[in-house]
């Protein structure tokens, strides 16, 4: 059930109505029931999985807190986290490890399981891992309410693709359940509408052109390759930040505040800066639960680089069980390491840093070219895309422009407006602008989105992770 699909609008309309009817003390059960229906709409046979993972985390915390000494408590915490990751490893990585590492030695190149990945499994696992570790470290008190923990995990706006929430960010809100009002509905609707336009108008339409390039066989032209490189950067950002905007808007409509997950990443001046702006809750998850426990930057440059490379390699593997994702993670690990090692050199510049415009330009192009491995099904295809701007032909500019005028226009509009992409601006505009202007603008956004998409929408890219 996609946020941008007609069936979801029916689902949320019913849910929103029930939110007003049901007494406050029972709304947490509405979240559980509604989110179960939302999740089961995709594949009902997997509906047991988030319940099982929640049970592992909830009972694991009770078991952990019952330990007689710190050593036993730590061991139980580790056992609980391993239990949480076992389904993810089984469903997501069994085929990859068997096909790539074991299969060649036993004469088998096919998948062992060939089973679809349960929707949102990675996000559920990371959310519950944060719950267990934060309680272990004393950052959040263990709750006695199993229903609250289940609602924290299942809460449908963030269930499938984040944001990845810490317990302190959602559990207190679920327990007090601030009442939504129609008077406060304009801001959530405006945020949701922004996400809808990003998804249906920019991500989906540019994505068609990107797919056409990646589906081509033979030698690619330079212009086609550049369209794929720049176009995918627009597509993945608008796809995922559009999902986040819609999730934030939906949650806010029922009185729940979710953290922002994107902060104009293509305006970042370095890779480290970019990863503090892109998929923020995931970046901070890897920072707090992997990079820092490994030692972070604290134990010298060599170990800092090692920790960066391990973190980004595992981030790549988290995104997908394919060599292309590992290479993508390695590229970012190398890039962030170089960025880290060059800091003392940059401080010696007259201004104490690289000029902002150079940093933004280099950072974006590194991200865009590395994303070729993120998008490509094979290493060979990624190398073809990489090579085409340098060895491909530059002929047929007129026909290329005529055939791709709409996606090219969308790409230009996106980069012109990216610096203004901030939901805080949406809140300010809604607060100060006249209501007539707001409603006309929202109606126009919906009209454009529905007209261009013709009522169809592609699945969100991060549903695959």
Short mmCIF file of C-alpha atoms in Angstrom, two decimals:
data_model
loop_
_atom_site.label_atom_id
_atom_site.label_comp_id
_atom_site.label_asym_id
_atom_site.label_seq_id
_atom_site.Cartn_x
_atom_site.Cartn_y
_atom_site.Cartn_z
CA UNK A 1 0.00 0.00 0.00
CA UNK A 2 1.86 3.06 -1.29
CA UNK A 3 1.33 6.48 0.28
CA UNK A 4 0.74 7.84 -3.22
CA UNK A 5 -1.86 5.22 -4.22
CA UNK A 6 -5.66 5.69 -4.23
CA UNK A 7 -6.20 2.71 -1.90
CA UNK A 8 -4.01 4.37 0.74
CA UNK A 9 -6.13 7.51 0.67
CA UNK A 10 -9.16 5.34 1.43
CA UNK A 11 -7.27 3.57 4.22
CA UNK A 12 -6.06 6.80 5.82
CA UNK A 13 -9.46 8.48 5.54
CA UNK A 14 -11.01 5.65 7.56
CA UNK A 15 -8.10 5.63 10.00
CA UNK A 16 -8.28 9.41 10.46
CA UNK A 17 -12.01 9.24 11.16
CA UNK A 18 -11.54 6.45 13.73
CA UNK A 19 -8.77 8.47 15.39
CA UNK A 20 -11.38 11.11 16.32
CA UNK A 21 -14.04 8.61 17.36
CA UNK A 22 -12.00 6.21 19.51
CA UNK A 23 -11.26 7.31 23.11
CA UNK A 24 -7.67 8.34 23.81
CA UNK A 25 -6.80 5.26 25.87
CA UNK A 26 -7.65 2.96 22.97
CA UNK A 27 -5.86 4.83 20.17
CA UNK A 28 -2.67 2.85 20.64
CA UNK A 29 -4.64 -0.27 19.65
CA UNK A 30 -5.91 1.57 16.59
CA UNK A 31 -2.28 2.16 15.62
CA UNK A 32 -1.53 -1.54 16.01
CA UNK A 33 -4.60 -2.68 14.08
CA UNK A 34 -4.32 -0.08 11.33
CA UNK A 35 -0.59 -0.64 10.90
CA UNK A 36 -1.09 -4.40 10.76
CA UNK A 37 -3.59 -3.96 7.93
CA UNK A 38 -1.23 -1.52 6.22
CA UNK A 39 1.70 -3.97 6.43
CA UNK A 40 -0.33 -7.06 5.57
CA UNK A 41 -1.71 -5.41 2.43
CA UNK A 42 1.59 -6.19 0.70
CA UNK A 43 2.01 -9.85 1.75
CA UNK A 44 -0.21 -11.11 4.53
CA UNK A 45 1.97 -14.20 4.99
CA UNK A 46 4.74 -12.01 6.44
CA UNK A 47 2.57 -10.21 8.98
CA UNK A 48 3.96 -12.36 11.79
CA UNK A 49 7.52 -11.10 11.31
CA UNK A 50 7.37 -7.61 12.92
CA UNK A 51 5.38 -9.18 15.78
CA UNK A 52 8.11 -11.80 16.28
CA UNK A 53 10.88 -9.19 16.23
CA UNK A 54 8.99 -7.02 18.70
CA UNK A 55 8.57 -9.99 21.02
CA UNK A 56 12.31 -10.71 20.82
CA UNK A 57 13.15 -7.11 21.72
CA UNK A 58 10.50 -6.71 24.43
CA UNK A 59 11.23 -10.04 26.17
CA UNK A 60 14.94 -9.58 25.56
CA UNK A 61 14.92 -6.30 27.48
CA UNK A 62 13.13 -7.96 30.40
CA UNK A 63 15.69 -10.77 30.34
CA UNK A 64 18.54 -8.25 30.05
CA UNK A 65 17.35 -6.20 33.02
CA UNK A 66 17.02 -9.35 35.08
CA UNK A 67 20.74 -10.07 34.87
CA UNK A 68 22.57 -10.34 38.21
CA UNK A 69 25.74 -8.48 37.07
CA UNK A 70 26.94 -6.14 34.28
CA UNK A 71 28.75 -8.91 32.39
CA UNK A 72 25.64 -11.07 32.20
CA UNK A 73 23.57 -8.02 31.25
CA UNK A 74 25.92 -7.24 28.37
CA UNK A 75 25.89 -10.84 27.15
CA UNK A 76 22.11 -10.93 27.19
CA UNK A 77 21.99 -7.66 25.27
CA UNK A 78 24.31 -9.08 22.60
CA UNK A 79 22.19 -12.24 22.39
CA UNK A 80 19.04 -10.15 21.98
CA UNK A 81 20.57 -8.06 19.19
CA UNK A 82 21.78 -11.21 17.41
CA UNK A 83 18.25 -12.60 17.65
CA UNK A 84 16.91 -9.43 16.06
CA UNK A 85 19.34 -9.65 13.13
CA UNK A 86 18.86 -13.35 12.36
CA UNK A 87 15.69 -12.91 10.24
CA UNK A 88 17.33 -10.05 8.32
CA UNK A 89 20.41 -12.15 7.60
CA UNK A 90 18.27 -15.14 6.61
CA UNK A 91 15.93 -13.34 4.22
CA UNK A 92 18.29 -10.73 2.79
CA UNK A 93 21.72 -12.34 2.62
CA UNK A 94 21.35 -16.13 2.43
CA UNK A 95 20.99 -16.16 -1.36
CA UNK A 96 23.84 -13.69 -1.83
CA UNK A 97 26.32 -15.59 0.33
CA UNK A 98 25.32 -18.94 -1.14
CA UNK A 99 25.35 -17.73 -4.76
CA UNK A 100 28.56 -15.72 -4.55
CA UNK A 101 30.66 -17.47 -1.91
CA UNK A 102 29.50 -21.08 -1.70
CA UNK A 103 27.81 -21.77 -5.04
CA UNK A 104 30.96 -21.58 -7.19
CA UNK A 105 32.61 -24.33 -5.11
CA UNK A 106 29.62 -26.69 -5.31
CA UNK A 107 28.71 -25.98 -8.93
CA UNK A 108 25.52 -24.00 -8.23
CA UNK A 109 24.89 -20.45 -9.41
CA UNK A 110 21.20 -20.15 -8.50
CA UNK A 111 19.66 -18.74 -5.34
CA UNK A 112 19.16 -21.14 -2.47
CA UNK A 113 15.92 -19.64 -1.10
CA UNK A 114 14.71 -17.27 -3.83
CA UNK A 115 12.22 -15.71 -1.41
CA UNK A 116 10.96 -12.11 -1.51
CA UNK A 117 12.43 -9.80 1.11
CA UNK A 118 9.81 -8.95 3.76
CA UNK A 119 8.81 -5.32 3.40
CA UNK A 120 10.60 -2.94 5.78
CA UNK A 121 12.54 -5.74 7.52
CA UNK A 122 15.76 -3.73 7.67
CA UNK A 123 14.00 -0.70 9.17
CA UNK A 124 12.13 -2.78 11.75
CA UNK A 125 15.37 -4.50 12.77
CA UNK A 126 17.26 -1.22 13.16
CA UNK A 127 14.38 0.39 15.07
CA UNK A 128 14.23 -2.43 17.60
CA UNK A 129 18.01 -2.58 17.89
CA UNK A 130 17.95 1.10 18.86
CA UNK A 131 15.25 0.30 21.43
CA UNK A 132 17.30 -2.49 23.04
CA UNK A 133 20.64 -0.65 23.05
CA UNK A 134 19.22 2.64 24.30
CA UNK A 135 17.65 0.83 27.26
CA UNK A 136 20.88 -1.08 27.87
CA UNK A 137 22.84 2.19 27.96
CA UNK A 138 20.29 3.88 30.20
CA UNK A 139 19.25 6.43 27.57
CA UNK A 140 15.62 5.35 27.80
CA UNK A 141 13.70 3.52 30.55
CA UNK A 142 12.23 0.13 29.78
CA UNK A 143 8.49 0.28 29.32
CA UNK A 144 6.17 -2.26 30.90
CA UNK A 145 3.65 -1.88 28.07
CA UNK A 146 4.06 -4.44 25.30
CA UNK A 147 1.36 -2.67 23.28
CA UNK A 148 3.36 0.58 23.36
CA UNK A 149 6.48 -1.16 22.04
CA UNK A 150 4.44 -2.88 19.32
CA UNK A 151 2.86 0.42 18.29
CA UNK A 152 6.33 2.03 18.28
CA UNK A 153 7.52 -0.56 15.77
CA UNK A 154 4.37 -0.88 13.66
CA UNK A 155 3.42 2.83 13.45
CA UNK A 156 2.61 2.83 9.75
CA UNK A 157 4.06 6.21 8.64
CA UNK A 158 7.60 5.03 9.45
CA UNK A 159 7.16 1.24 9.32
CA UNK A 160 8.28 0.53 5.75
CA UNK A 161 11.12 2.96 5.05
CA UNK A 162 11.76 5.06 8.13
CA UNK A 163 12.63 7.46 9.58
CA UNK A 164 14.41 5.05 11.92
CA UNK A 165 13.15 6.21 15.30
CA UNK A 166 14.82 5.99 18.69
CA UNK A 167 12.43 5.04 21.51
CA UNK A 168 12.66 8.54 22.99
CA UNK A 169 11.44 10.02 19.70
CA UNK A 170 8.16 8.11 19.53
CA UNK A 171 7.22 6.09 22.63
CA UNK A 172 6.43 9.11 24.87
CA UNK A 173 4.22 10.55 22.11
CA UNK A 174 2.35 7.28 21.70
CA UNK A 175 1.70 7.04 25.41
CA UNK A 176 0.23 10.54 25.71
CA UNK A 177 -1.46 10.55 22.24
CA UNK A 178 -1.91 14.26 21.61
CA UNK A 179 -5.30 14.80 19.97
CA UNK A 180 -5.24 15.88 16.33
CA UNK A 181 -7.57 18.66 15.23
CA UNK A 182 -8.90 19.72 11.84
CA UNK A 183 -7.66 23.24 12.57
CA UNK A 184 -4.07 21.94 12.58
CA UNK A 185 -4.57 19.85 9.44
CA UNK A 186 -3.24 22.39 6.91
CA UNK A 187 0.45 22.00 7.80
CA UNK A 188 0.41 18.17 7.64
CA UNK A 189 -1.48 18.33 4.34
CA UNK A 190 1.03 20.81 2.91
CA UNK A 191 4.00 18.63 3.96
CA UNK A 192 2.32 15.53 2.53
CA UNK A 193 1.57 17.39 -0.71
CA UNK A 194 5.22 18.40 -1.07
CA UNK A 195 6.20 14.73 -0.78
CA UNK A 196 3.50 13.72 -3.24
CA UNK A 197 4.80 16.16 -5.87
CA UNK A 198 8.38 14.98 -5.30
CA UNK A 199 7.34 11.37 -5.81
CA UNK A 200 4.79 11.54 -8.64
CA UNK A 201 6.11 14.50 -10.61
CA UNK A 202 9.89 14.37 -10.13
CA UNK A 203 10.97 10.89 -8.99
CA UNK A 204 8.63 8.82 -11.15
CA UNK A 205 8.89 10.90 -14.32
CA UNK A 206 12.67 11.31 -14.21
CA UNK A 207 12.89 7.64 -13.24
CA UNK A 208 11.31 6.60 -16.55
CA UNK A 209 14.15 8.29 -18.45
CA UNK A 210 16.77 6.81 -16.13
CA UNK A 211 15.32 3.31 -16.58
CA UNK A 212 15.40 3.69 -20.36
CA UNK A 213 19.14 4.37 -20.23
CA UNK A 214 19.90 1.48 -17.89
CA UNK A 215 17.82 -0.86 -20.05
CA UNK A 216 19.83 -0.04 -23.17
CA UNK A 217 22.24 -2.65 -24.50
CA UNK A 218 25.47 -1.89 -26.27
CA UNK A 219 27.56 1.26 -26.17
CA UNK A 220 25.92 4.23 -24.51
CA UNK A 221 26.14 7.79 -25.73
CA UNK A 222 27.68 10.38 -23.45
CA UNK A 223 24.45 12.36 -23.16
CA UNK A 224 22.41 9.30 -22.23
CA UNK A 225 24.92 8.37 -19.52
CA UNK A 226 24.90 11.87 -18.06
CA UNK A 227 21.10 11.84 -18.05
CA UNK A 228 21.23 8.56 -16.11
CA UNK A 229 23.81 9.91 -13.63
CA UNK A 230 22.19 13.27 -12.91
CA UNK A 231 18.67 11.92 -13.34
CA UNK A 232 19.12 9.16 -10.78
CA UNK A 233 20.47 11.65 -8.26
CA UNK A 234 17.22 13.58 -8.66
CA UNK A 235 15.09 10.43 -8.70
CA UNK A 236 16.45 8.82 -5.54
CA UNK A 237 16.37 12.04 -3.57
CA UNK A 238 12.82 12.95 -4.59
CA UNK A 239 11.69 9.36 -4.13
CA UNK A 240 13.04 8.91 -0.63
CA UNK A 241 12.69 12.45 0.72
CA UNK A 242 9.21 12.49 -0.83
CA UNK A 243 8.37 9.35 1.17
CA UNK A 244 9.76 10.98 4.32
CA UNK A 245 7.74 14.16 3.75
CA UNK A 246 4.57 12.11 3.34
CA UNK A 247 5.39 10.08 6.47
CA UNK A 248 5.99 13.25 8.49
CA UNK A 249 2.75 14.79 7.20
CA UNK A 250 0.68 11.68 7.95
CA UNK A 251 2.07 11.36 11.48
CA UNK A 252 1.57 15.05 12.17
CA UNK A 253 -2.05 14.79 11.02
CA UNK A 254 -2.71 12.44 13.94
CA UNK A 255 -0.66 14.41 16.44
CA UNK A 256 2.73 12.63 16.19
CA UNK A 257 5.93 14.51 15.33
CA UNK A 258 8.59 12.61 13.39
CA UNK A 259 12.15 13.92 12.90
CA UNK A 260 13.19 15.31 9.55
CA UNK A 261 15.22 12.82 7.54
CA UNK A 262 16.70 15.09 4.85
CA UNK A 263 18.21 18.57 4.97
CA UNK A 264 19.13 19.71 1.46
CA UNK A 265 21.97 17.15 1.06
CA UNK A 266 23.04 18.36 -2.39
CA UNK A 267 24.06 21.66 -0.79
CA UNK A 268 26.57 19.81 1.41
CA UNK A 269 30.19 21.01 1.26
CA UNK A 270 31.77 17.62 2.03
CA UNK A 271 30.82 13.95 2.13
CA UNK A 272 30.72 14.01 5.92
CA UNK A 273 28.39 16.99 5.69
CA UNK A 274 26.25 15.19 3.11
CA UNK A 275 25.78 12.14 5.32
CA UNK A 276 24.66 14.45 8.10
CA UNK A 277 21.91 15.66 5.75
CA UNK A 278 20.94 12.48 3.84
CA UNK A 279 18.73 9.83 5.45
CA UNK A 280 19.72 11.44 8.73
CA UNK A 281 18.18 8.84 11.04
CA UNK A 282 20.04 6.01 9.26
CA UNK A 283 23.33 7.93 9.14
CA UNK A 284 23.09 8.66 12.86
CA UNK A 285 22.13 5.03 13.55
CA UNK A 286 25.35 3.83 11.93
CA UNK A 287 27.29 6.57 13.73
CA UNK A 288 25.91 5.80 17.20
CA UNK A 289 25.55 2.00 17.06
CA UNK A 290 28.49 1.01 14.85
CA UNK A 291 31.06 3.76 14.16
CA UNK A 292 31.33 5.08 17.72
CA UNK A 293 31.47 1.61 19.36
CA UNK A 294 34.29 0.72 16.93
CA UNK A 295 36.20 3.69 18.31
CA UNK A 296 35.11 6.51 16.02
CA UNK A 297 37.84 9.10 15.52
CA UNK A 298 39.28 8.59 19.01
CA UNK A 299 42.17 6.17 18.47
CA UNK A 300 44.34 7.71 15.79
CA UNK A 301 44.06 8.25 12.08
CA UNK A 302 44.66 4.66 10.97
CA UNK A 303 41.93 3.25 13.18
CA UNK A 304 39.61 6.12 12.29
CA UNK A 305 39.96 5.28 8.59
CA UNK A 306 39.42 1.60 9.41
CA UNK A 307 36.24 2.45 11.31
CA UNK A 308 34.97 4.64 8.46
CA UNK A 309 35.56 1.89 5.89
CA UNK A 310 33.89 -0.79 8.02
CA UNK A 311 30.89 1.44 8.68
CA UNK A 312 30.37 2.41 5.04
CA UNK A 313 30.93 -1.14 3.76
CA UNK A 314 28.27 -2.41 6.14
CA UNK A 315 26.04 0.50 5.13
CA UNK A 316 26.42 -0.61 1.52
CA UNK A 317 25.64 -4.21 2.43
CA UNK A 318 22.60 -3.03 4.42
CA UNK A 319 21.25 -1.34 1.31
CA UNK A 320 21.45 -4.48 -0.78
CA UNK A 321 22.94 -7.97 -1.07
CA UNK A 322 24.97 -7.29 -4.20
CA UNK A 323 28.59 -6.51 -5.01
CA UNK A 324 27.46 -3.19 -6.48
CA UNK A 325 26.23 -2.01 -3.08
CA UNK A 326 29.49 -3.08 -1.43
CA UNK A 327 31.45 -1.07 -4.01
CA UNK A 328 29.12 1.89 -3.43
CA UNK A 329 29.78 1.66 0.31
CA UNK A 330 33.53 1.29 -0.27
CA UNK A 331 33.59 4.37 -2.51
CA UNK A 332 31.89 6.44 0.16
CA UNK A 333 34.20 5.00 2.80
CA UNK A 334 37.22 6.05 0.75
CA UNK A 335 35.71 9.46 0.04
CA UNK A 336 34.91 10.18 3.69
CA UNK A 337 38.37 8.92 4.73
CA UNK A 338 40.09 11.25 2.25
CA UNK A 339 37.88 14.07 3.48
CA UNK A 340 38.94 13.27 7.07
CA UNK A 341 42.66 13.02 6.24
CA UNK A 342 42.65 16.27 4.27
CA UNK A 343 41.16 18.36 7.07
CA UNK A 344 44.58 19.44 8.45
CA UNK A 345 45.65 20.44 4.92
CA UNK A 346 42.49 22.45 4.27
CA UNK A 347 42.93 24.32 7.55
CA UNK A 348 46.17 25.75 6.19
CA UNK A 349 44.33 27.50 3.36
CA UNK A 350 43.98 31.28 3.76
CA UNK A 351 40.25 30.93 4.48
CA UNK A 352 40.75 27.84 6.65
CA UNK A 353 38.61 25.75 4.31
CA UNK A 354 37.87 25.00 0.69
CA UNK A 355 35.58 27.56 -1.02
CA UNK A 356 31.99 26.51 -0.46
CA UNK A 357 31.04 26.32 -4.14
CA UNK A 358 33.95 24.00 -4.92
CA UNK A 359 33.07 21.77 -1.97
CA UNK A 360 29.42 21.56 -3.03
CA UNK A 361 30.34 20.80 -6.65
CA UNK A 362 32.88 18.09 -5.78
CA UNK A 363 30.65 16.50 -3.14
CA UNK A 364 27.60 16.31 -5.37
CA UNK A 365 29.50 14.83 -8.31
CA UNK A 366 31.19 12.26 -6.10
CA UNK A 367 27.78 11.25 -4.76
CA UNK A 368 26.18 11.20 -8.22
CA UNK A 369 28.90 9.08 -9.84
CA UNK A 370 29.09 6.70 -6.86
CA UNK A 371 25.29 6.30 -7.06
CA UNK A 372 25.78 4.62 -10.45
CA UNK A 373 26.83 1.49 -8.52
CA UNK A 374 23.81 1.93 -6.25
CA UNK A 375 21.48 1.90 -9.27
CA UNK A 376 23.24 -0.58 -11.57
CA UNK A 377 22.25 -4.26 -11.48
CA UNK A 378 25.84 -5.32 -12.28
CA UNK A 379 29.36 -3.99 -11.95
CA UNK A 380 29.79 -4.15 -15.73
CA UNK A 381 26.76 -1.92 -16.29
CA UNK A 382 28.01 0.60 -13.74
CA UNK A 383 31.42 0.75 -15.46
CA UNK A 384 29.68 1.27 -18.82
CA UNK A 385 27.76 4.24 -17.39
CA UNK A 386 30.94 5.63 -15.85
CA UNK A 387 32.90 5.31 -19.07
CA UNK A 388 30.27 6.67 -21.48
CA UNK A 389 30.72 10.42 -20.70
CA UNK A 390 34.41 10.05 -21.61
CA UNK A 391 34.39 7.58 -24.50
CA UNK A 392 30.80 7.73 -25.76
CA UNK A 393 29.68 9.80 -28.70
CA UNK A 394 28.32 13.32 -28.24
CA UNK A 395 26.29 13.41 -31.44
CA UNK A 396 22.55 13.83 -31.81
CA UNK A 397 22.16 16.61 -29.26
CA UNK A 398 18.98 17.91 -30.93
CA UNK A 399 17.25 14.53 -30.99
CA UNK A 400 18.40 13.80 -27.42
CA UNK A 401 16.93 17.08 -26.19
CA UNK A 402 13.68 16.54 -28.08
CA UNK A 403 13.27 13.00 -26.74
CA UNK A 404 14.02 13.98 -23.15
CA UNK A 405 12.72 17.53 -22.89
CA UNK A 406 10.40 16.81 -19.93
CA UNK A 407 12.88 14.92 -17.67
CA UNK A 408 15.59 17.47 -18.50
CA UNK A 409 13.23 20.29 -17.52
CA UNK A 410 12.38 18.51 -14.25
CA UNK A 411 16.09 18.05 -13.45
CA UNK A 412 16.76 21.75 -14.03
CA UNK A 413 13.76 22.78 -11.93
CA UNK A 414 14.86 20.46 -9.13
CA UNK A 415 18.38 21.88 -8.90
CA UNK A 416 17.02 25.42 -9.08
CA UNK A 417 14.67 24.78 -6.13
CA UNK A 418 16.69 22.33 -4.03
CA UNK A 419 18.12 25.02 -1.75
CA UNK A 420 14.56 25.90 -0.68
CA UNK A 421 13.53 22.30 0.06
CA UNK A 422 12.86 22.39 3.78
CA UNK A 423 9.64 21.49 5.61
CA UNK A 424 10.37 24.30 8.05
CA UNK A 425 9.71 26.71 5.20
CA UNK A 426 6.40 24.94 4.56
CA UNK A 427 5.35 25.55 8.16
CA UNK A 428 6.31 29.23 7.95
CA UNK A 429 4.44 29.75 4.68
CA UNK A 430 1.30 28.04 6.00
CA UNK A 431 1.46 30.07 9.20
CA UNK A 432 1.82 33.49 7.58
CA UNK A 433 0.18 33.20 4.14
CA UNK A 434 -3.52 33.73 3.55
CA UNK A 435 -5.54 30.55 3.73
CA UNK A 436 -7.05 31.15 0.27
CA UNK A 437 -3.56 31.17 -1.27
CA UNK A 438 -2.56 28.00 0.62
CA UNK A 439 -5.58 25.99 -0.49
CA UNK A 440 -5.25 27.12 -4.11
CA UNK A 441 -1.57 26.15 -4.07
CA UNK A 442 -2.32 22.74 -2.55
CA UNK A 443 -5.11 22.10 -5.05
CA UNK A 444 -2.71 23.00 -7.87
CA UNK A 445 -0.05 20.61 -6.52
CA UNK A 446 -2.52 17.73 -6.37
CA UNK A 447 -3.88 18.54 -9.82
CA UNK A 448 -0.40 18.55 -11.34
CA UNK A 449 0.64 15.36 -9.52
CA UNK A 450 -2.48 13.42 -10.51
CA UNK A 451 -2.46 14.71 -14.10
CA UNK A 452 1.20 13.91 -14.73
CA UNK A 453 1.11 10.53 -13.00
CA UNK A 454 -2.30 9.66 -14.53
CA UNK A 455 -3.23 7.93 -11.30
CA UNK A 456 -0.24 5.55 -11.40
CA UNK A 457 2.75 5.45 -9.08
CA UNK A 458 5.92 3.40 -8.92
CA UNK A 459 7.05 1.64 -5.75
CA UNK A 460 9.39 3.63 -3.53
CA UNK A 461 13.04 2.74 -4.14
CA UNK A 462 13.79 2.13 -0.45
CA UNK A 463 11.05 -0.49 -0.21
CA UNK A 464 13.69 -2.86 -1.62
CA UNK A 465 15.95 -2.37 1.38
#
